[in-house]
C-alpha positions as YAML, in Angstrom:
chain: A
units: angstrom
residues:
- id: 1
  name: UNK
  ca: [-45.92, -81.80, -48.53]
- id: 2
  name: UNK
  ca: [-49.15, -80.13, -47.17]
- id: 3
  name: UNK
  ca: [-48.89, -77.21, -49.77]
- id: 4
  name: UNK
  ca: [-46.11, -77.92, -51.99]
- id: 5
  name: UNK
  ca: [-47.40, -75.55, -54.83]
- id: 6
  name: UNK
  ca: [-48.21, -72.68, -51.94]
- id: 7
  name: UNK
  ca: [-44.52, -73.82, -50.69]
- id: 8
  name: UNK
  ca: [-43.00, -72.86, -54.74]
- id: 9
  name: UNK
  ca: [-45.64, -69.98, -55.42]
- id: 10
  name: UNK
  ca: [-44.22, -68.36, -52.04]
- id: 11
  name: UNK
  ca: [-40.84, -69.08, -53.13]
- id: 12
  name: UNK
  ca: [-40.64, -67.72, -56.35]
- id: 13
  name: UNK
  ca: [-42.41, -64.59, -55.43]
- id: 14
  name: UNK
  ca: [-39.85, -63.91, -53.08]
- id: 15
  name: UNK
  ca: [-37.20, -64.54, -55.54]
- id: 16
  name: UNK
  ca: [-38.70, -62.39, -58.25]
- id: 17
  name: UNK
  ca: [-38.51, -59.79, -55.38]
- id: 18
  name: UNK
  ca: [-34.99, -60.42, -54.41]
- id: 19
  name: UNK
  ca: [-33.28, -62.42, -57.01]
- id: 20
  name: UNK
  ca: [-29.78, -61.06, -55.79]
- id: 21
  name: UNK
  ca: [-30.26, -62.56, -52.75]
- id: 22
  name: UNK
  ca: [-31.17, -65.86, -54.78]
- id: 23
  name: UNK
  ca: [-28.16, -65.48, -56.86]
- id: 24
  name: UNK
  ca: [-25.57, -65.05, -54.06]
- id: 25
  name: UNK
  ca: [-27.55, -68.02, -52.34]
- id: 26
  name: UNK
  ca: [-26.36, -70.11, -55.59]
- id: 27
  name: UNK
  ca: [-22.94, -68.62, -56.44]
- id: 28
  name: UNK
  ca: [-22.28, -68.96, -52.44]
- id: 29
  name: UNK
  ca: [-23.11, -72.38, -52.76]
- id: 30
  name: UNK
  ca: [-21.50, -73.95, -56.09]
- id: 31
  name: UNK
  ca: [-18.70, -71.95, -55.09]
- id: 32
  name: UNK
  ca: [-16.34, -74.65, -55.69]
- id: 33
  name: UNK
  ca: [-17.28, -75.60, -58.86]
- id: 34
  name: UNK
  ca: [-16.42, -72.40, -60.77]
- id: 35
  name: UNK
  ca: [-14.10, -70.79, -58.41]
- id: 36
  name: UNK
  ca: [-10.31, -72.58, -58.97]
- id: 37
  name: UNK
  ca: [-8.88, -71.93, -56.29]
- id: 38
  name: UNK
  ca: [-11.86, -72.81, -53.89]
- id: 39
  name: UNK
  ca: [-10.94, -75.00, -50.62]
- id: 40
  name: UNK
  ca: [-13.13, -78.15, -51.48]
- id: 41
  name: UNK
  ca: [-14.71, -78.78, -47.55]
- id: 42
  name: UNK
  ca: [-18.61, -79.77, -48.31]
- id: 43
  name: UNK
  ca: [-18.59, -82.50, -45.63]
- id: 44
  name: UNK
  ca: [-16.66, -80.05, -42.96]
- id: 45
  name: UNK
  ca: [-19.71, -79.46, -40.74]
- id: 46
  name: UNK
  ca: [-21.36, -78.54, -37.27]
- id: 47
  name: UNK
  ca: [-24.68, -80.03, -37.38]
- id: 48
  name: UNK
  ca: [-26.41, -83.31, -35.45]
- id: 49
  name: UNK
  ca: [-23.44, -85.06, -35.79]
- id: 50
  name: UNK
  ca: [-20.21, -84.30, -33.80]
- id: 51
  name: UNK
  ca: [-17.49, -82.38, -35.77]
- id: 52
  name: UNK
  ca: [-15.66, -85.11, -37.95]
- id: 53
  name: UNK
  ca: [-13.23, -82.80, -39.54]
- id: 54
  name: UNK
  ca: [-10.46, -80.43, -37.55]
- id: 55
  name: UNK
  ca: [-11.07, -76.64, -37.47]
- id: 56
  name: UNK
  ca: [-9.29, -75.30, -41.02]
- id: 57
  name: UNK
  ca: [-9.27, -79.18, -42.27]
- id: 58
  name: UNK
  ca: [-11.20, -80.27, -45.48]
- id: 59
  name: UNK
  ca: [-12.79, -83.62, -46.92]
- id: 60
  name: UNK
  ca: [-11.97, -83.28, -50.28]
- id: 61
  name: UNK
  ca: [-14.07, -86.63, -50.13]
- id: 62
  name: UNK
  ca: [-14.86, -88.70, -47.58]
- id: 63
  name: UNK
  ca: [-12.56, -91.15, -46.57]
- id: 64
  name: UNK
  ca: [-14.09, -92.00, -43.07]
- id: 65
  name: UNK
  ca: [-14.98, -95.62, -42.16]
- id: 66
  name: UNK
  ca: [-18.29, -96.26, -40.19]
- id: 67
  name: UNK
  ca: [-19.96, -99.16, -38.48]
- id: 68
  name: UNK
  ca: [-19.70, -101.94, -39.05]
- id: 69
  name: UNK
  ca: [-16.59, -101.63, -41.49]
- id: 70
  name: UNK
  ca: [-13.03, -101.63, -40.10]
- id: 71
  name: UNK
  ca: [-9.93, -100.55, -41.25]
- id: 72
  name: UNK
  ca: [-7.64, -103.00, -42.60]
- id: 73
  name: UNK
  ca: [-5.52, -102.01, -44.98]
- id: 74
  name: UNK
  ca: [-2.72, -103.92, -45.97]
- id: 75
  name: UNK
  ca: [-0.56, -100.94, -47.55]
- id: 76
  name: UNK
  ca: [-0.89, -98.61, -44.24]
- id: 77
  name: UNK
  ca: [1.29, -95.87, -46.03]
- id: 78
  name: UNK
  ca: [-1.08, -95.58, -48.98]
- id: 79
  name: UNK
  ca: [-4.50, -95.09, -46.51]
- id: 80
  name: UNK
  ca: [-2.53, -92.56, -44.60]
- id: 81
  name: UNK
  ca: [-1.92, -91.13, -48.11]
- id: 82
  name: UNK
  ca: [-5.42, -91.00, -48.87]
- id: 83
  name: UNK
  ca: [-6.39, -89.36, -45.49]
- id: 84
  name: UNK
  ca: [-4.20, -86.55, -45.57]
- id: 85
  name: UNK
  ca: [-5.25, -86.22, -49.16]
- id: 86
  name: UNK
  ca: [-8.94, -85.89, -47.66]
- id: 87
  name: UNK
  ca: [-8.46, -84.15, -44.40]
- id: 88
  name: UNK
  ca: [-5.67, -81.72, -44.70]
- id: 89
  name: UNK
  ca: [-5.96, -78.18, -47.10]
- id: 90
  name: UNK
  ca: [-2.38, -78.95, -47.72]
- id: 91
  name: UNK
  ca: [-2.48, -79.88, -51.25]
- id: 92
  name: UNK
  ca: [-5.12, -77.46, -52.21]
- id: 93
  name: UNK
  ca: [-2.76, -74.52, -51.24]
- id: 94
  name: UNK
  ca: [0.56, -75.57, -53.18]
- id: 95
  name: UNK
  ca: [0.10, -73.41, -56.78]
- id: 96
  name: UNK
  ca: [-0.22, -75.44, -59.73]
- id: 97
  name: UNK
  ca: [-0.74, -78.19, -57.74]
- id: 98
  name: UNK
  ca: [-3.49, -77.47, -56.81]
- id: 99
  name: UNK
  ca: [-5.50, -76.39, -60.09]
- id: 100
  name: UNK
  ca: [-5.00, -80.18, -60.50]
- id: 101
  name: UNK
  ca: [-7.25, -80.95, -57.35]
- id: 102
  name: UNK
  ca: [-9.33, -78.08, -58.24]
- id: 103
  name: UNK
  ca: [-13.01, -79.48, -59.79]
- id: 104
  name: UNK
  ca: [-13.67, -76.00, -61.02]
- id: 105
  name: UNK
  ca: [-10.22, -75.65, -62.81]
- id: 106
  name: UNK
  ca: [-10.98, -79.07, -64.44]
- id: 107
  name: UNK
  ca: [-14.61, -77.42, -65.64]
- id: 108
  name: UNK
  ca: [-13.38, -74.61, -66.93]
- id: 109
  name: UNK
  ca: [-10.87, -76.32, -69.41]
- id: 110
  name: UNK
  ca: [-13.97, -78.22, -70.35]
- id: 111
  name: UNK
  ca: [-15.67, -74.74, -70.89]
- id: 112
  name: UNK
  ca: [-12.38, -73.60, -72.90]
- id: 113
  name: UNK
  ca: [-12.55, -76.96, -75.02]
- id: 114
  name: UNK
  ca: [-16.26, -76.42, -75.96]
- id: 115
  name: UNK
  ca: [-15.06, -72.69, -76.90]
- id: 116
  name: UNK
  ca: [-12.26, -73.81, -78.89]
- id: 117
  name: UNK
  ca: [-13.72, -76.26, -80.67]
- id: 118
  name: UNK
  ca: [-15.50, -74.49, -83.41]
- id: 119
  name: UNK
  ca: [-12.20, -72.71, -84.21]
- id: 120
  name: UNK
  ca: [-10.14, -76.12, -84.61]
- id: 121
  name: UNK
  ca: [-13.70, -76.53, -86.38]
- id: 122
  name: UNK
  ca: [-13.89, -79.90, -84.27]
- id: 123
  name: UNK
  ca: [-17.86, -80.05, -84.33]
- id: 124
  name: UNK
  ca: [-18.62, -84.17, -83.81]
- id: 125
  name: UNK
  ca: [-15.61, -84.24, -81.82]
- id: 126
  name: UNK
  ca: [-16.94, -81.70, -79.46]
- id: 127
  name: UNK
  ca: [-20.45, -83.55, -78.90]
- id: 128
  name: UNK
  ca: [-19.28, -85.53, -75.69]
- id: 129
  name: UNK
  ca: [-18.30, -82.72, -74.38]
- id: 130
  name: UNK
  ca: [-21.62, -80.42, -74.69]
- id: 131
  name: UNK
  ca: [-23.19, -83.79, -72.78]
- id: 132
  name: UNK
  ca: [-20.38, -83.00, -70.26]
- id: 133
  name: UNK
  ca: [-21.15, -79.60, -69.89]
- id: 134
  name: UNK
  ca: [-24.87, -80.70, -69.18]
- id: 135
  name: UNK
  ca: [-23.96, -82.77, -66.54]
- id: 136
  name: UNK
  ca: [-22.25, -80.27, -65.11]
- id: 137
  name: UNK
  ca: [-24.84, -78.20, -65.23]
- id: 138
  name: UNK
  ca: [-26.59, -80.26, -63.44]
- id: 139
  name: UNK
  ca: [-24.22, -81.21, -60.72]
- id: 140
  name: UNK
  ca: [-24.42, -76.85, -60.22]
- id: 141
  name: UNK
  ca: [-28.24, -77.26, -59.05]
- id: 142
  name: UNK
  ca: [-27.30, -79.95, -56.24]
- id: 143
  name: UNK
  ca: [-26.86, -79.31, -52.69]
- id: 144
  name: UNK
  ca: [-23.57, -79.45, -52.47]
- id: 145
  name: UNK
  ca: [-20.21, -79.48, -54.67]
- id: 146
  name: UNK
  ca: [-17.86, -82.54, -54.00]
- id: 147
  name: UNK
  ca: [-15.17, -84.22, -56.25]
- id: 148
  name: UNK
  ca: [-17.03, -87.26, -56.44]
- id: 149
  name: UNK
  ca: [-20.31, -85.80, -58.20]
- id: 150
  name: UNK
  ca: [-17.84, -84.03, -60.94]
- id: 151
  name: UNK
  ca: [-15.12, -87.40, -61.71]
- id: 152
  name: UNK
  ca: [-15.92, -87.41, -65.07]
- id: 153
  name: UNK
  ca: [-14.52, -84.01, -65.35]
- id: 154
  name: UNK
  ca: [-11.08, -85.26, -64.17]
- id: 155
  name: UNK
  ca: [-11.56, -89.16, -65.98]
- id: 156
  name: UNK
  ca: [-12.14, -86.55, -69.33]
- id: 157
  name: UNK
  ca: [-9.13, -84.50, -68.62]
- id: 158
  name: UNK
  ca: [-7.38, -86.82, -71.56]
- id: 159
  name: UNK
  ca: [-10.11, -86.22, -73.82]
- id: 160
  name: UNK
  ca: [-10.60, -82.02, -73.57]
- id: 161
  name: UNK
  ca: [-6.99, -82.35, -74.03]
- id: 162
  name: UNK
  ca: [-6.46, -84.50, -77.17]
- id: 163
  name: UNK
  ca: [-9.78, -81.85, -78.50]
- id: 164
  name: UNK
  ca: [-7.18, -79.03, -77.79]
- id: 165
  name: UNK
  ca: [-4.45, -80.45, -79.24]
- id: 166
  name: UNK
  ca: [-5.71, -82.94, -82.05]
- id: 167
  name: UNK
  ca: [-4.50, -82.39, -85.57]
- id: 168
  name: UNK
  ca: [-6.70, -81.11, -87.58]
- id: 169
  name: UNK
  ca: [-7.62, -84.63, -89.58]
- id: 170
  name: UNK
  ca: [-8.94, -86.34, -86.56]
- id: 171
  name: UNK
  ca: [-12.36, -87.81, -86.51]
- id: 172
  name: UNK
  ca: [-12.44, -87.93, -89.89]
- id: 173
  name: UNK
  ca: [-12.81, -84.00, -90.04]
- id: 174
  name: UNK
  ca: [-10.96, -82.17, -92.51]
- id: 175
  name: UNK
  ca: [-9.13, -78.49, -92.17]
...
């Protein structure tokens, strides 16, 4: 905070010097949001904190309780459901399967929706999804790539699909 435009001068010089090193940094990094079948682990760390995940687990999101919450779940099948779900890569490797776990498979049919759309010549309808795309966009520049920061991609899924396969009168548009 001493020098924060020293700090940004500094760091894009060195980026105009290496930008492929900047690049992989980013790719590296958002990996999991445009690679399908990526092994979502952001939270499966070494750091201050001891280890919470198993070596080769995953937290394909965070299902941990901490202080001063307990668990008390009245349908114990379903939370062990939901933690194997979250800590186990099980899932993620089954094909198929796992394109539907998969928040980069889920952004590229957004991507193929936005690119189909002017062929179906599905303009207006296409409009929530270019605000979509945006906020994906967006979600790219973050520090990290969980499921819970791209949801709307999979609450959408309905909506890219009925774009894809709409008949050609809906919205009002004609052929």
């Amino acid at each position: 905070q001493r020098d924060a435009a020293g700090y940004l001068s500094l760091w894009l010089r060195i980026g105009l010097r290496q930008p492929s090193v900047y690049l992989n940094a980013f790719l590296e990094n958002t990996v999991d949001a445009w690679y399908p079948d990526s092994l979502v682990n952001g939270y499966n760390f070494d750091g201050p904190r001891e280890r919470v995940f198993a070596v080769g687990g995953t937290s394909y999101f965070y299902a941990l309780l901490e202080q001063p919450a307990a668990p008390d779940s009245q349908w114990p099948a379903l939370l062990r459901f939901y933690e194997t779900l979250s800590y186990e890569v099980s899932f993620q490797r089954i094909p198929l399967v796992s394109l539907l776990f998969s928040p980069a498979f889920m952004a590229w049919v957004l991507m193929i929706a936005l690119a189909y759309a002017p062929y179906r010549k599905a303009h207006r309808a296409a409009v929530p999804l270019w605000f979509m795309l945006l906020l994906y966009a967006t979600c790219l520049l973050g520090p990290i790539v969980q499921v819970r920061y791209l949801l709307y991609l999979y609450f959408a899924l309905p909506l890219r699909a009925g774009l894809l396969l709409k008949p050609a009168a809906f919205c009002g548009e004609s052929i």
